[in-house]
Amino acid sequence: MKYEFNLEREYDMIAIGRACIDLNAVEYNRPMEETMTFHKYVGGSPANIAIGSSKLGLKAGFIGKLADDQHGRFIKQYMKSVGIDTSNMVVDTEGHKTGLAFTEIKSPEECSILMYRDDVADLYLSPSEVNEDYIKKAKILLVSGTALAKSPSREAVLKAVRLAKQNDVKIVFELDYRPYTWESTEETAVYYSLVAEQSNVVIGTRDEFNVMENVQVGNNEDRIRYLFNYSPDLIVIKHGVEGSYAYAKSGETFRGHAYLTKVLKTFGAGDSFASAFLYALVTGKEIDSALKYASASAAIVVSKHSSSEAMPTVEEIEQLIAEHEAKQYC
Amino acid sequence: MKYEFNLEREYDMIAIGRACIDLNAVEYNRPMEETMTFHKYVGGSPANIAIGSSKLGLKAGFIGKLADDQHGRFIKQYMKSVGIDTSNMVVDTEGHKTGLAFTEIKSPEECSILMYRDDVADLYLSPSEVNEDYIKKAKILLVSGTALAKSPSREAVLKAVRLAKQNDVKIVFELDYRPYTWESTEETAVYYSLVAEQSNVVIGTRDEFNVMENVQVGNNEDRIRYLFNYSPDLIVIKHGVEGSYAYAKSGETFRGHAYLTKVLKTFGAGDSFASAFLYALVTGKEIDSALKYASASAAIVVSKHSSSEAMPTVEEIEQLIAEHEAKQYC
Amino acid sequence: MKYEFNLEREYDMIAIGRACIDLNAVEYNRPMEETMTFHKYVGGSPANIAIGSSKLGLKAGFIGKLADDQHGRFIKQYMKSVGIDTSNMVVDTEGHKTGLAFTEIKSPEECSILMYRDDVADLYLSPSEVNEDYIKKAKILLVSGTALAKSPSREAVLKAVRLAKQNDVKIVFELDYRPYTWESTEETAVYYSLVAEQSNVVIGTRDEFNVMENVQVGNNEDRIRYLFNYSPDLIVIKHGVEGSYAYAKSGETFRGHAYLTKVLKTFGAGDSFASAFLYALVTGKEIDSALKYASASAAIVVSKHSSSEAMPTVEEIEQLIAEHEAKQYC
Amino acid sequence: MKYEFNLEREYDMIAIGRACIDLNAVEYNRPMEETMTFHKYVGGSPANIAIGSSKLGLKAGFIGKLADDQHGRFIKQYMKSVGIDTSNMVVDTEGHKTGLAFTEIKSPEECSILMYRDDVADLYLSPSEVNEDYIKKAKILLVSGTALAKSPSREAVLKAVRLAKQNDVKIVFELDYRPYTWESTEETAVYYSLVAEQSNVVIGTRDEFNVMENVQVGNNEDRIRYLFNYSPDLIVIKHGVEGSYAYAKSGETFRGHAYLTKVLKTFGAGDSFASAFLYALVTGKEIDSALKYASASAAIVVSKHSSSEAMPTVEEIEQLIAEHEAKQYC
């Protein structure tokens, strides 16, 4: 089964949400207290997905707000350098800062992030900075859940979603749940449901779907049955090392498997999964094939130091898939 | 043409939003600086509509949050005394105050309101305080636009709207636009559109529809064409003294006329209009008849001192309609 | 013992702080829930003291910030009408509201106030709105403790205090402690100590001195010994119905007695006390006589409906003192 | 002329204020956009001064609040490791973050700092966390001006100042003016004056004294004449490369000269100046000698990469002074 897009659009994907700075421990496998040097990368889920897609050859654009400082300028330069259209990345004029994520890598299993997300520039994107003329040039509007966490970014996204629907742009909702930016899980549930019901494709982990449903432990079947009453026709639920499921409204279910790899850290797995999955959909691959691209991409990124710069090429992904399938048939 | 409701429901209407205090000038026809005494009434659009409907014989309930003080207790007592179910009016525990509206009546044409709406209790209603079991007992969920102005009341309303839709409760959206509670008209437009698209009946002035559309001057036909793509099947647009229009999805348009009356002040016109209009719909009257009830109710309230206590009985309304029609045919 | 002032100054007193609205129950001796009408008066401790002093014949001025609305304009008009110079009452331009106090009089012993003090205009007086040229025209700068509760009013007062000291203006600090405007009693203690140490005269209840000392129960002797190390040379500590003490740095102690009276409510007692006490000091009366004026003034105000309009004339005060002394010698 | 201290105190100095993280560009002499790696150091003026003094052999303590995260723990560990008593460094429990300073070194003349100072933990130190028993163990309480920028840190410092005065602890006020943390220069002027008047020693640049006076260009003589009316008996005003002046209440003036050095960046000059100046005072050196220690210390720090780790030893300072004097007499 393949997924159809409006082929006449200039951009394969326009992402909306945060573009931030990751400060990754240069000396790792230790507590951050003992890390004395940090390497700077562009980060933030929708930025990573746009970067990953762009490296895979998709034409990507970005709607977001940047701090008027050295970090903001670095982000814009970097995203431009990998081929992303940055014409709709606006600069904040009210002194808000760039979001930061210091990553701590104690071991491949023990990773944590020290976040600076209070009053950051990306959450100040306003509805007036979302342009219909831009959105209607896209096949896909990629919405990151975290961009719904605060006003006015929340309203900017709700406006973008409405404009996408009115202009036949497929809405892909990556749940990207980050508890620290939300007032309560109840609030998250309200907006996650609202946007999921209006989206065409919803992608998230099982835990993120639990947040949307405001339950401790939900199950996939109940949720997809509910969402298929609304706009979604493809729902991807990820279960970590147990792999992932893609459910189509038509009734088909596809199973994806995690690729074994040498893990350096777990950051960036979801973003690399999404970028390769969307690349595969847009280039007309079957959904079960898209899940392979997604898993291979994630496996590559978790073995490397960054989330953005580590995004693989098509060749790397296809090589890993080939190696993997060769092994299976030995 | 009549409007259909689920007849098995316990409550004709449950309103959600603010219940506040009006402090109306006892000495009027002068600037407020010269008013030395104020009379206390319950106020706030959805409270007034619930009170008005209840006085007309509907069974009404209310979802809202009250300050833990003398004003909050007065509101609950008063609403109970006119027959409203107050079981879902919760008491704030964080020290928020009751909203206040000091009314200035310089002349019938020059009325203004001095508002105390910062951090008021009603805007702190949270999603967890909205109960599905309660909402599903209603024929109508009446949503007041002002309740969308701030979080967490905004999310409480969005949750109530979703629960109403899932439980076949008709959603009536009274736009009730009050600029001072909103960050920007852009923000208002986002939420007004979102809720209007999910409502069954939308009621507002032409100016309020302009805010929803985020335009200076919109026109009725464009807007109804747009909204009829979504859930609404009945849209009422009020044009002040020029009367009002009710548009049905089926294609019919109904015209309502304002009733001439001795005006004391303009406050309360919209709320009395809505309560009588909904009374008429629920009791199975034709839509053009409902517009007459609405206009008559408004005419009565603007001739009196308060917005809530002045709400008329069915007899008063029907008498005014009869007198009016008698005059027309002389 | 008399208190000396710089006699060449144009104003007997300039007060700094809040001028607000009292909404006093017209129907009283009942819970406020059953009060349906409220009478409007000017209120707020330093405003009341300025009004009281002005009615007694002192030349008073006021430094404060008023809301740009009907309540703000009423306050200015009223204060002007009783002879106060309002040239340094500035108008807020950022939409802040006038503080409100709804008074509940259940019985003479059970009075409470429902306050609206969040983000009120008076607390937005800024240091730039405090003028040295004005302050140096005064014999007394009357500082109200509540004006220290929030920035920027806090800094405006600290600046006024410095300017008064530099220009040989006597600083009278009325503690006027209102818990609801402060973050913590610790914070209050810091600023009350800071300003008390720089003041010439400090007036407060025993409870208010406890807050300054950040103790549960302090004693007068310890506190006056401490404060006499700094600027104060006259300290008045009020013990309610047990009367009051005035301590002079020179070592003398004066005892004041409460006057028995028919009490309507307790509001306004402190403000009427202070205004008559200062009147007596400025007009060269002995301190023990000043305490009598103060007690008589308080007794008159608590027997009446308002705090400001009820402020007595010199004749009324002196008549009460005379009657009282006549009784004592019978 | 020497400066006298209470010799029986356990700590030579207790500093109060912020302890933060500096992230210094590893690749420098370029815009920060092109710096990809940052080295982590402890930073913040009072922390740097305590570290500098401790390295010079003084017994130092610190009163401050740290974030409950990896950065907070690193700061505490580092300060302990250089010999500072950290028993009064409390841990924030409300999720506030550690302040950050990313340094950009375009050239020795063009340095700038990208600050993360919104809602940082150090500004949440509260008065209840300032202990009299600790303060009275010190010869010197070092107050950093930035700690006055926000409540409750502001009140914590005001309380510490009062306790120091009551316990015969010399108060040294390092103005350390950072515009971005203040609401207005007017507000700064109020608190800088208040604390300067209560301090024994005041140290700052000419620009910082202008802020205290709330003037564009003030002059040293006017200001010292004013401050000598109050508590100060030693005032140090720094004029950058033109050197510095130390004014004693006794009437003497001392001139200090800047030491020529190879400058890497300008950060840390003031902190290293203060730590060596205080070291010299405490160890009984003459004031003109103290100015030499201060200038030499500053010259060493600006030639190195960090502000804290680069703090020199006594030997390094004395060697530089000796070299410098040798050159002068050639």
Coordinates of N, CA and C in Angstrom, one line a residue, chain B residues 164-271:
Chain B
A164 N -19.3 16.8 24.1 CA -20.7 17.0 23.6 C -20.8 16.3 22.2
K165 N -19.8 16.5 21.4 CA -19.9 15.9 20.0 C -20.0 14.3 20.1
Q166 N -19.2 13.8 21.1 CA -19.2 12.3 21.2 C -20.5 11.8 21.8
N167 N -21.2 12.6 22.4 CA -22.4 12.2 23.1 C -23.7 12.8 22.5
D168 N -23.6 13.2 21.2 CA -24.8 13.7 20.5 C -25.5 14.8 21.3
V169 N -24.7 15.7 21.9 CA -25.3 16.9 22.5 C -25.1 18.1 21.5
K170 N -26.2 18.8 21.2 CA -26.1 19.9 20.3 C -25.2 21.0 20.9
I171 N -24.3 21.5 20.2 CA -23.4 22.6 20.7 C -23.9 23.9 20.1
V172 N -24.3 24.8 21.0 CA -24.6 26.2 20.6 C -23.5 27.1 21.1
F173 N -23.0 27.8 20.1 CA -21.8 28.7 20.4 C -22.3 30.1 20.3
E174 N -22.3 30.8 21.4 CA -22.7 32.2 21.5 C -21.3 32.9 21.5
L175 N -21.1 33.7 20.5 CA -19.7 34.2 20.3 C -19.2 35.1 21.5
D176 N -20.1 36.0 22.0 CA -19.9 36.7 23.2 C -18.4 37.2 23.3
Y177 N -18.1 38.1 22.3 CA -16.7 38.6 22.2 C -16.5 39.8 23.1
R178 N -15.5 39.7 24.0 CA -15.1 40.7 24.9 C -13.6 41.0 24.7
P179 N -13.3 42.0 24.0 CA -11.9 42.2 23.6 C -10.9 42.2 24.8
Y180 N -11.2 42.7 25.9 CA -10.2 42.9 27.0 C -9.7 41.6 27.5
T181 N -10.3 40.5 27.3 CA -9.8 39.2 27.8 C -8.8 38.5 26.9
W182 N -8.7 39.0 25.7 CA -7.9 38.3 24.6 C -6.6 39.0 24.4
E183 N -5.6 38.2 24.1 CA -4.3 38.7 23.7 C -4.3 39.4 22.4
S184 N -5.0 38.9 21.4 CA -5.0 39.5 20.1 C -6.3 39.0 19.3
T185 N -6.7 39.8 18.3 CA -7.9 39.3 17.6 C -7.5 38.1 16.7
E186 N -6.2 38.0 16.4 CA -5.7 36.8 15.7 C -6.0 35.5 16.5
E187 N -5.7 35.6 17.8 CA -5.8 34.5 18.7 C -7.3 34.1 18.8
T188 N -8.2 35.2 18.9 CA -9.6 35.0 19.0 C -10.1 34.2 17.7
A189 N -9.6 34.7 16.6 CA -10.0 34.1 15.3 C -9.7 32.6 15.3
V190 N -8.5 32.2 15.8 CA -8.2 30.8 15.8 C -9.2 30.0 16.6
Y191 N -9.5 30.4 17.8 CA -10.4 29.6 18.6 C -11.8 29.7 18.2
Y192 N -12.3 30.9 17.8 CA -13.6 31.1 17.3 C -13.9 30.2 16.1
S193 N -13.0 30.1 15.2 CA -13.1 29.2 14.0 C -13.2 27.8 14.4
L194 N -12.2 27.4 15.3 CA -12.1 26.0 15.7 C -13.4 25.6 16.4
V195 N -14.0 26.4 17.3 CA -15.2 25.9 18.0 C -16.4 26.1 17.0
A196 N -16.5 27.1 16.2 CA -17.6 27.3 15.3 C -17.7 26.1 14.4
E197 N -16.6 25.7 13.9 CA -16.6 24.5 13.0 C -17.2 23.3 13.6
Q198 N -17.0 23.2 14.9 CA -17.5 22.0 15.6 C -18.9 22.1 16.2
S199 N -19.5 23.3 16.1 CA -20.8 23.6 16.7 C -21.9 23.3 15.8
N200 N -23.1 23.1 16.4 CA -24.3 22.9 15.6 C -25.0 24.2 15.3
V201 N -25.0 25.1 16.3 CA -25.7 26.4 16.1 C -24.6 27.5 16.5
V202 N -24.5 28.5 15.7 CA -23.6 29.6 16.0 C -24.4 30.9 16.1
I203 N -24.3 31.7 17.1 CA -25.0 32.9 17.3 C -24.1 34.0 17.6
G204 N -24.2 35.1 16.9 CA -23.3 36.3 17.2 C -23.8 37.5 16.4
T205 N -23.2 38.6 16.8 CA -23.4 39.8 16.0 C -22.5 39.8 14.7
R206 N -22.9 40.6 13.8 CA -22.0 40.7 12.6 C -20.6 41.1 13.0
D207 N -20.4 42.0 14.0 CA -19.1 42.4 14.4 C -18.3 41.1 15.0
E208 N -19.0 40.3 15.7 CA -18.4 39.1 16.3 C -18.0 38.1 15.2
F209 N -18.8 38.0 14.2 CA -18.4 37.1 13.0 C -17.2 37.7 12.3
N210 N -17.1 39.0 12.3 CA -15.9 39.6 11.7 C -14.6 39.2 12.5
V211 N -14.7 39.2 13.8 CA -13.6 38.8 14.6 C -13.2 37.3 14.3
M212 N -14.3 36.5 14.2 CA -14.0 35.1 13.9 C -13.2 34.9 12.5
E213 N -13.6 35.8 11.6 CA -13.0 35.7 10.3 C -11.7 36.5 10.2
N214 N -11.4 37.2 11.2 CA -10.2 38.1 11.3 C -10.2 39.1 10.1
V215 N -11.4 39.7 9.8 CA -11.5 40.7 8.8 C -12.2 41.9 9.3
Q216 N -12.0 43.0 8.6 CA -12.7 44.3 9.0 C -14.2 44.2 8.8
V217 N -14.6 43.8 7.6 CA -16.0 43.7 7.2 C -16.2 42.5 6.4
G218 N -16.8 41.5 7.0 CA -17.1 40.3 6.2 C -18.6 40.3 5.8
N219 N -18.9 39.3 5.0 CA -20.4 39.2 4.7 C -21.0 37.9 5.0
N220 N -22.3 37.9 5.3 CA -22.9 36.7 5.9 C -22.8 35.5 4.9
E221 N -23.0 35.8 3.7 CA -23.1 34.7 2.7 C -21.8 33.9 2.7
D222 N -20.7 34.6 2.6 CA -19.4 33.9 2.6 C -19.2 33.0 3.8
R223 N -19.5 33.6 4.9 CA -19.3 32.9 6.2 C -20.1 31.7 6.3
I224 N -21.4 31.8 6.0 CA -22.3 30.7 6.2 C -21.9 29.6 5.2
R225 N -21.5 29.9 4.0 CA -21.1 28.9 3.0 C -19.9 28.2 3.6
Y226 N -19.0 28.9 4.2 CA -17.8 28.3 4.8 C -18.2 27.4 5.9
L227 N -19.0 27.9 6.9 CA -19.3 27.1 8.1 C -20.1 25.9 7.8
F228 N -21.0 26.0 6.7 CA -21.8 24.8 6.4 C -21.0 23.6 5.9
N229 N -19.8 23.9 5.5 CA -18.9 22.7 5.2 C -18.5 21.9 6.4
Y230 N -18.8 22.5 7.6 CA -18.4 21.8 8.9 C -19.7 21.4 9.6
S231 N -19.7 21.4 10.9 CA -20.8 20.9 11.7 C -22.0 21.8 11.7
P232 N -21.9 23.1 11.6 CA -23.1 24.0 11.8 C -24.2 23.7 10.9
D233 N -25.4 23.7 11.4 CA -26.6 23.7 10.5 C -27.6 24.8 10.7
L234 N -27.2 25.7 11.7 CA -28.0 26.9 11.9 C -27.1 28.0 12.4
I235 N -27.2 29.1 11.7 CA -26.3 30.2 12.1 C -27.1 31.5 12.2
V236 N -27.0 32.2 13.3 CA -27.8 33.4 13.6 C -26.8 34.6 13.6
I237 N -27.0 35.5 12.7 CA -26.2 36.7 12.7 C -27.0 37.9 13.0
K238 N -26.6 38.7 14.0 CA -27.4 39.8 14.5 C -26.9 41.1 13.9
H239 N -27.7 42.0 13.4 CA -27.3 43.2 12.9 C -27.9 44.4 13.7
G240 N -28.0 44.3 15.0 CA -28.5 45.4 15.8 C -29.9 45.8 15.5
V241 N -30.2 47.1 15.4 CA -31.5 47.5 15.2 C -32.1 47.1 13.8
E242 N -31.2 46.7 12.9 CA -31.7 46.2 11.6 C -32.2 44.8 11.7
G243 N -32.1 44.2 12.9 CA -32.7 42.8 13.0 C -31.6 41.8 12.8
S244 N -32.1 40.5 12.6 CA -31.1 39.4 12.6 C -31.5 38.4 11.5
Y245 N -30.6 37.6 11.2 CA -30.8 36.5 10.2 C -30.5 35.2 10.8
A246 N -31.4 34.2 10.5 CA -31.0 32.8 10.8 C -30.9 32.1 9.5
Y247 N -29.7 31.5 9.3 CA -29.5 30.7 8.1 C -29.5 29.2 8.5
A248 N -30.2 28.4 7.7 CA -30.2 27.0 7.9 C -29.4 26.3 6.8
K249 N -28.8 25.2 7.2 CA -27.9 24.5 6.2 C -28.8 24.0 5.0
S250 N -30.1 23.8 5.3 CA -31.0 23.3 4.3 C -31.2 24.4 3.2
G251 N -30.7 25.6 3.5 CA -30.9 26.7 2.5 C -31.8 27.8 2.8
E252 N -32.7 27.6 3.8 CA -33.6 28.6 4.2 C -33.0 29.7 4.9
T253 N -33.5 30.9 4.8 CA -33.0 32.1 5.6 C -34.2 32.7 6.3
F254 N -34.1 33.0 7.5 CA -35.2 33.6 8.3 C -34.7 35.0 8.8
R255 N -35.7 35.9 8.7 CA -35.4 37.3 9.1 C -36.1 37.6 10.4
G256 N -35.3 38.2 11.4 CA -35.9 38.6 12.6 C -35.9 40.1 12.7
H257 N -36.8 40.8 13.3 CA -36.9 42.2 13.4 C -36.7 42.6 14.9
A258 N -36.0 43.7 15.1 CA -35.9 44.3 16.4 C -37.2 44.9 16.8
Y259 N -37.6 44.7 18.1 CA -38.8 45.3 18.6 C -38.5 46.7 19.2
L260 N -39.3 47.6 18.8 CA -39.1 49.0 19.4 C -39.5 48.9 20.8
T261 N -38.7 49.6 21.6 CA -39.0 49.6 23.1 C -38.4 50.8 23.7
K262 N -38.7 51.1 24.9 CA -38.1 52.2 25.6 C -36.8 51.6 26.2
V263 N -35.7 52.1 25.7 CA -34.4 51.5 26.1 C -33.8 52.2 27.3
L264 N -33.5 51.5 28.4 CA -32.8 52.1 29.5 C -31.3 51.9 29.3
K265 N -30.9 50.8 28.9 CA -29.4 50.5 28.6 C -29.4 49.3 27.6
T266 N -28.2 49.2 27.0 CA -28.1 48.1 26.0 C -27.6 46.8 26.5
F267 N -27.1 46.8 27.8 CA -26.6 45.5 28.3 C -27.6 44.4 28.4
G268 N -27.2 43.2 28.1 CA -28.1 42.1 28.4 C -28.9 41.7 27.1
A269 N -28.9 42.6 26.1 CA -29.7 42.3 24.9 C -29.3 40.9 24.3
G270 N -28.1 40.7 24.1 CA -27.6 39.4 23.5 C -28.0 38.2 24.3
D271 N -27.8 38.3 25.6 CA -28.1 37.2 26.5 C -29.6 36.8 26.5

